[in-house]
Short mmCIF file of C-alpha atoms in Angstrom, two decimals:
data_model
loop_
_atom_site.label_atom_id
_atom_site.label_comp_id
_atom_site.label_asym_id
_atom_site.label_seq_id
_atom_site.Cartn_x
_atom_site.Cartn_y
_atom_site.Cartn_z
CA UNK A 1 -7.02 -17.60 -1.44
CA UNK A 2 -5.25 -16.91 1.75
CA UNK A 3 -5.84 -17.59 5.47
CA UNK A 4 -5.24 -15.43 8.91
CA UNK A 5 -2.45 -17.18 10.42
CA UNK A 6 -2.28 -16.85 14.14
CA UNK A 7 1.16 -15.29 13.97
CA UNK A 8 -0.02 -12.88 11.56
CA UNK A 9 -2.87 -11.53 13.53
CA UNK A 10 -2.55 -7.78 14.91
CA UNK A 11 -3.41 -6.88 18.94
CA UNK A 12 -7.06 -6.86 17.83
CA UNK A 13 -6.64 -10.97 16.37
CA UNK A 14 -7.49 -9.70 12.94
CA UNK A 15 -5.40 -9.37 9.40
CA UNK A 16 -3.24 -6.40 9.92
CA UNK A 17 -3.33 -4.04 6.78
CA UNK A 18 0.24 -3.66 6.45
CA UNK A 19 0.06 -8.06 5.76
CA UNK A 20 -2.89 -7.56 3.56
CA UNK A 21 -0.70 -5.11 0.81
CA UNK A 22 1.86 -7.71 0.75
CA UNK A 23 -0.79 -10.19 -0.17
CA UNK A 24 -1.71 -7.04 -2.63
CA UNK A 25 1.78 -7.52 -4.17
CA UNK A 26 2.36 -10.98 -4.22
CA UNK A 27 -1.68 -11.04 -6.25
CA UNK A 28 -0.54 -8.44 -8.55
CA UNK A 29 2.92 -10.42 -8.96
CA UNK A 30 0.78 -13.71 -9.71
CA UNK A 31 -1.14 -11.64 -12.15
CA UNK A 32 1.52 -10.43 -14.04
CA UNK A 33 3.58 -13.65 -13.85
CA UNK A 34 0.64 -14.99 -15.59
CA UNK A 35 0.76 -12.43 -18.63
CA UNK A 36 4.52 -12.80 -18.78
CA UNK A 37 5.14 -9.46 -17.65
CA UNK A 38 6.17 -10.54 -14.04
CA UNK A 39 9.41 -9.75 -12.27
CA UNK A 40 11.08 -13.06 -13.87
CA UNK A 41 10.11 -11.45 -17.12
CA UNK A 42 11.30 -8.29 -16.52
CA UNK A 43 14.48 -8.98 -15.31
CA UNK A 44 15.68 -9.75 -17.90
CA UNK A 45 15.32 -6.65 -19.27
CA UNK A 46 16.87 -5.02 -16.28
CA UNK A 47 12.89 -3.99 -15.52
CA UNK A 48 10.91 -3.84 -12.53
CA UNK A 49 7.44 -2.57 -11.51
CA UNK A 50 7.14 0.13 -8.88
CA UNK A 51 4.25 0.70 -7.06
CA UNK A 52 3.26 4.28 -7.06
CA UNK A 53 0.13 4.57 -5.48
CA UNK A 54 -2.61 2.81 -2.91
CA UNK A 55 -5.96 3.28 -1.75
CA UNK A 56 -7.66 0.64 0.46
CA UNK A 57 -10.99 0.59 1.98
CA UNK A 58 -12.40 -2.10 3.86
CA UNK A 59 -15.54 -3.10 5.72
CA UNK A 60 -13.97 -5.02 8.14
CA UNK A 61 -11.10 -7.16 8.12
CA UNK A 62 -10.67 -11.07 8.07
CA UNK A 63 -10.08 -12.59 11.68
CA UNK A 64 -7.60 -15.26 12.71
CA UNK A 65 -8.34 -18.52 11.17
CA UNK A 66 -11.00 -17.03 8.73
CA UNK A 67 -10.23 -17.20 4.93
CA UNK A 68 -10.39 -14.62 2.16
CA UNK A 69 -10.24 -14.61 -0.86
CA UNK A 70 -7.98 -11.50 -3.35
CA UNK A 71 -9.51 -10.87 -6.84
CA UNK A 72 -7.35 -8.64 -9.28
CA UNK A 73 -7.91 -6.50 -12.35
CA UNK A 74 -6.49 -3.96 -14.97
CA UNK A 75 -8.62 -1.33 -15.03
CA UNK A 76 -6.58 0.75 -17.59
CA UNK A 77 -2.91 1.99 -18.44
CA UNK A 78 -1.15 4.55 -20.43
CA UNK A 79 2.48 5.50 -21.49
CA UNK A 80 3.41 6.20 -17.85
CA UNK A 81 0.90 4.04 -15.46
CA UNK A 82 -1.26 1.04 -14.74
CA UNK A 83 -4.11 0.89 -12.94
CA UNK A 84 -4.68 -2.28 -11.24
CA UNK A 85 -8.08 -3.15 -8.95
CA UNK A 86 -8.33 -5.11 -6.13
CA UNK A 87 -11.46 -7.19 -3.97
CA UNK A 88 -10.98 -8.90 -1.20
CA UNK A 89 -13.58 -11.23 0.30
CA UNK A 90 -14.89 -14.32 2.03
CA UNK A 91 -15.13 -17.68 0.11
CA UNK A 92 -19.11 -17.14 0.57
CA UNK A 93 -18.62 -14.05 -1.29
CA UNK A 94 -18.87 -11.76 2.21
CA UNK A 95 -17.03 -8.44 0.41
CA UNK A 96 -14.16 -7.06 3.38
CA UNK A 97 -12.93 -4.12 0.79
CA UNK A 98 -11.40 -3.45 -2.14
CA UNK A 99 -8.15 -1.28 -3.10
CA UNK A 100 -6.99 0.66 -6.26
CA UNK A 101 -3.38 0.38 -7.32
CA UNK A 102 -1.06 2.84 -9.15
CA UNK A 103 1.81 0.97 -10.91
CA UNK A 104 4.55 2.29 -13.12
CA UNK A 105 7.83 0.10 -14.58
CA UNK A 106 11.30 1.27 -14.39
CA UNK A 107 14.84 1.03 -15.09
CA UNK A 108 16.72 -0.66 -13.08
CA UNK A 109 20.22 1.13 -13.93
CA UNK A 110 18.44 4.67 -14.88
CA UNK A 111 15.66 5.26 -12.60
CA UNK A 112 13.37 6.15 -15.23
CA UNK A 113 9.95 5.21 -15.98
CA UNK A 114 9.28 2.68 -19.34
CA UNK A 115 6.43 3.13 -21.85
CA UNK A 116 4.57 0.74 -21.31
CA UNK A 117 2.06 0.83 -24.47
CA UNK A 118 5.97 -1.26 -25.33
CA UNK A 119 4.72 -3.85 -23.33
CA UNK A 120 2.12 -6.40 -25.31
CA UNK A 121 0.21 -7.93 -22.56
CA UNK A 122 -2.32 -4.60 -22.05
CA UNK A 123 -4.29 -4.29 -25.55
CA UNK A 124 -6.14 -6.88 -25.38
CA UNK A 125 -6.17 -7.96 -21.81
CA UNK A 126 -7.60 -4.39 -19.71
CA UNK A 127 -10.97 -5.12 -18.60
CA UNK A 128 -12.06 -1.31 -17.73
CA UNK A 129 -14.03 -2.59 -14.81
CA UNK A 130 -13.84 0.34 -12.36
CA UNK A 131 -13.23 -0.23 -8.97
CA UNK A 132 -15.98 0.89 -6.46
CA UNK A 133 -14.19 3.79 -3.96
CA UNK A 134 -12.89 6.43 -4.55
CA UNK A 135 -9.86 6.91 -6.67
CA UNK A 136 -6.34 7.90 -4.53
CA UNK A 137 -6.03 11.53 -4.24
CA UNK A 138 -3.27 13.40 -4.58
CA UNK A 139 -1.93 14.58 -0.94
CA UNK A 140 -0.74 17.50 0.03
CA UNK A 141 2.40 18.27 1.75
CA UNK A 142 2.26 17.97 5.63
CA UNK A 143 4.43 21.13 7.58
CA UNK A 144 5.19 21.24 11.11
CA UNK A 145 7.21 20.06 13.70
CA UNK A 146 8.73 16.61 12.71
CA UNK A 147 7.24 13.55 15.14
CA UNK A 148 9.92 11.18 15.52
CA UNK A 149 13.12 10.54 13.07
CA UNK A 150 14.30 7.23 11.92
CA UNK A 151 17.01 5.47 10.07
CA UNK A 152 16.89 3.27 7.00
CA UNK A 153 17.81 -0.07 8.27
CA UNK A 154 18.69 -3.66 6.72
CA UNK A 155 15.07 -4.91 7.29
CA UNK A 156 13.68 -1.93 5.50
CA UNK A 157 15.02 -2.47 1.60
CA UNK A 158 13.88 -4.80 -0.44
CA UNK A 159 15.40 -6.54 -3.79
CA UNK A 160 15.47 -2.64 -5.43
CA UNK A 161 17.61 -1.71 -2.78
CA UNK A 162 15.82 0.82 -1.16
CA UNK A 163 12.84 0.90 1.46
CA UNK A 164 10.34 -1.46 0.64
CA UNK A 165 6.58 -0.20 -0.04
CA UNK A 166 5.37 -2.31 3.16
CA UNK A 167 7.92 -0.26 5.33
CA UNK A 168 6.46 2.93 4.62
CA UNK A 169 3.03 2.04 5.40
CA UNK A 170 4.56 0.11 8.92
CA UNK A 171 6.55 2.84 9.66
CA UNK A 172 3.19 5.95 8.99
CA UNK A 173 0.79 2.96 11.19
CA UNK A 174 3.16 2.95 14.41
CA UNK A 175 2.87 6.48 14.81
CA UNK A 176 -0.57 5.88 16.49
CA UNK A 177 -1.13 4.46 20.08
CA UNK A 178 -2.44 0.87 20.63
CA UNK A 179 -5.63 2.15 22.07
CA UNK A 180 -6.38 4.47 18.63
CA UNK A 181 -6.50 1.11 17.43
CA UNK A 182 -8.35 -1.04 20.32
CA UNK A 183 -11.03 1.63 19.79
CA UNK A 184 -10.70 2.24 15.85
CA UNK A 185 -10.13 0.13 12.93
CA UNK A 186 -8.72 1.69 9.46
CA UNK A 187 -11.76 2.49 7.21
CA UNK A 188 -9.61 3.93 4.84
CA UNK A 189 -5.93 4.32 3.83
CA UNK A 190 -3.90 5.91 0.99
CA UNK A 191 -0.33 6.63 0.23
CA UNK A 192 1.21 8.49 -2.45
CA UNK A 193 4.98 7.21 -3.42
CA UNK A 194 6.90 10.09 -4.69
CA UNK A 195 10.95 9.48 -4.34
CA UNK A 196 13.49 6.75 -3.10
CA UNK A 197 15.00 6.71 -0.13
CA UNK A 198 18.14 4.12 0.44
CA UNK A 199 20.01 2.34 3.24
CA UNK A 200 21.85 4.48 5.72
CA UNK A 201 19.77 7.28 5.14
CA UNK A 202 17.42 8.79 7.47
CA UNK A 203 13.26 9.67 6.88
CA UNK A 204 11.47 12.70 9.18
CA UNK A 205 7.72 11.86 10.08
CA UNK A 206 5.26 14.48 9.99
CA UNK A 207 2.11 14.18 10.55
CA UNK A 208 -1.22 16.69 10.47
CA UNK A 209 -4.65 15.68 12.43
CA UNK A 210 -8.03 16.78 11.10
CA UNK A 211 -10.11 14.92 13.88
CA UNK A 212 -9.62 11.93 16.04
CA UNK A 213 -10.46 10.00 12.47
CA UNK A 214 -8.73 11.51 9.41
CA UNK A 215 -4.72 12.44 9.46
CA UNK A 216 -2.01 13.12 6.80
CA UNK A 217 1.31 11.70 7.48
CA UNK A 218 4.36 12.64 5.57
CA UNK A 219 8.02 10.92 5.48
CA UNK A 220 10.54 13.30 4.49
CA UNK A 221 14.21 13.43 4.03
CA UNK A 222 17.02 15.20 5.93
CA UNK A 223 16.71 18.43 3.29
CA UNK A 224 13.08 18.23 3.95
CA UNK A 225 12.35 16.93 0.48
CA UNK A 226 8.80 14.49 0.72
CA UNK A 227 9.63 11.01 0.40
CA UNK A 228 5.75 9.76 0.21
CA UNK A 229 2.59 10.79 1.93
CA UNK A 230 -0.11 8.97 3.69
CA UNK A 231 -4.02 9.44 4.43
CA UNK A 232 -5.49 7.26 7.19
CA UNK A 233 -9.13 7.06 8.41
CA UNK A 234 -10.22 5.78 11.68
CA UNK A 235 -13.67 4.28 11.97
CA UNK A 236 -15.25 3.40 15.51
CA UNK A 237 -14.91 -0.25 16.58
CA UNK A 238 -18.71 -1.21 17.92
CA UNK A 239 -18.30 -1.69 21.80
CA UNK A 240 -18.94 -5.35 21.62
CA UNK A 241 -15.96 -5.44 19.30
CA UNK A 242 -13.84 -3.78 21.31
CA UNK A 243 -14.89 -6.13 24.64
#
């Protein structure tokens, strides 16, 4: 159970979504933690979950000072991934969205991905509850003429050493004027992790516009090799909403 800080609040004095999938990754951290497959577990190991890919859809989003409350699932796995549900909602039970969550475990040292029918905690625990959107899709590559360039800074890696998931998502959502948002909120939003990208290093933005609600956003590197790749829809804010 969480609660919209003031100083978390966007321009529009609601949850921002880039906060709300950090509160997705501390939940699925808590989760794990909880089957003993957490990061302090893992560790250990020299293990570490990645997260591979998001969808999020939401309703509306919690306002400053209102609480909500994050549920969190395993809807199934397999040798390579896990696939982890979330709902997010008021205390009364109001639903504001839900998300589905992509998550694979690596090597620290190697890079590569673990089996993870090695780890114990899914046979018995994976409650095959689906999760009611749509599943992430796979996005295609977005050509062009690059937007805006940017270097990996300090503030952008995280304890894996290289740009943290939040970033990317930070990074697609300032690409879009403050009045796309005064007038829109983000019905939808997906992102497809596909390589690393480090400190020092630079990422290209691309982006690709359907309509004034749906665009593809892609972060590449120098060689032009995709780093991930973003979906956003916009949804129209009612008028009395946006007075």
């Amino acid at each position: 159970r969480y609660s919209v800080e003031p100083a978390e609040g966007n321009a529009q004095g609601e949850l921002p979504l880039t906060i709300l999938v950090k509160r997705i990754l501390e939940t699925a951290t808590f989760h794990a933690e909880k089957w003993s497959v957490g990061y302090s577990s893992l560790i250990k190991s020299r293990l570490t979950w990645v997260l591979a890919r998001l969808a999020v859809e939401m309703r509306r989003y919690p306002k400053i000072n209102e609480d909500y409350v994050i549920e969190t699932w395993v809807e199934s796995y397999n040798k390579h991934f896990s696939a982890r549900n979330f709902r997010f909602s008021s205390p009364r039970g109001e639903i504001y969205g839900y998300a589905r969550t992509i998550w694979s475990v690596i090597d620290i040292d190697t890079r590569i991905s673990v089996d993870l029918s090695t780890l114990d905690c899914f046979s018995d625990r994976v409650s095959g509850v689906e999760c009611p959107i749509d599943r992430q899709s796979k996005l295609k590559p977005v050509e062009g003429e690059p937007l805006v360039s940017y270097p990996v800074r300090y503030s952008d890696i995280d304890l894996n050493r290289h740009v943290n998931s939040v970033k990317y998502i930070e990074h697609m959502l300032d690409t879009f004027s403050l009045q796309q948002y005064d007038e829109n909120m983000i019905g939808r939003f997906e992102i497809n992790y596909m390589s690393e990208i480090r400190y020092g290093m630079w990422f290209v933005f691309y982006r690709r516009e359907f309509d004034n609600s749906c665009f593809e956003l892609e972060l590449k590197n120098r060689n032009h090799e995709g780093i991930c790749r973003g979906k956003v829809w916009f949804v129209p804010r009612e008028k009395k909403e946006r007075n």
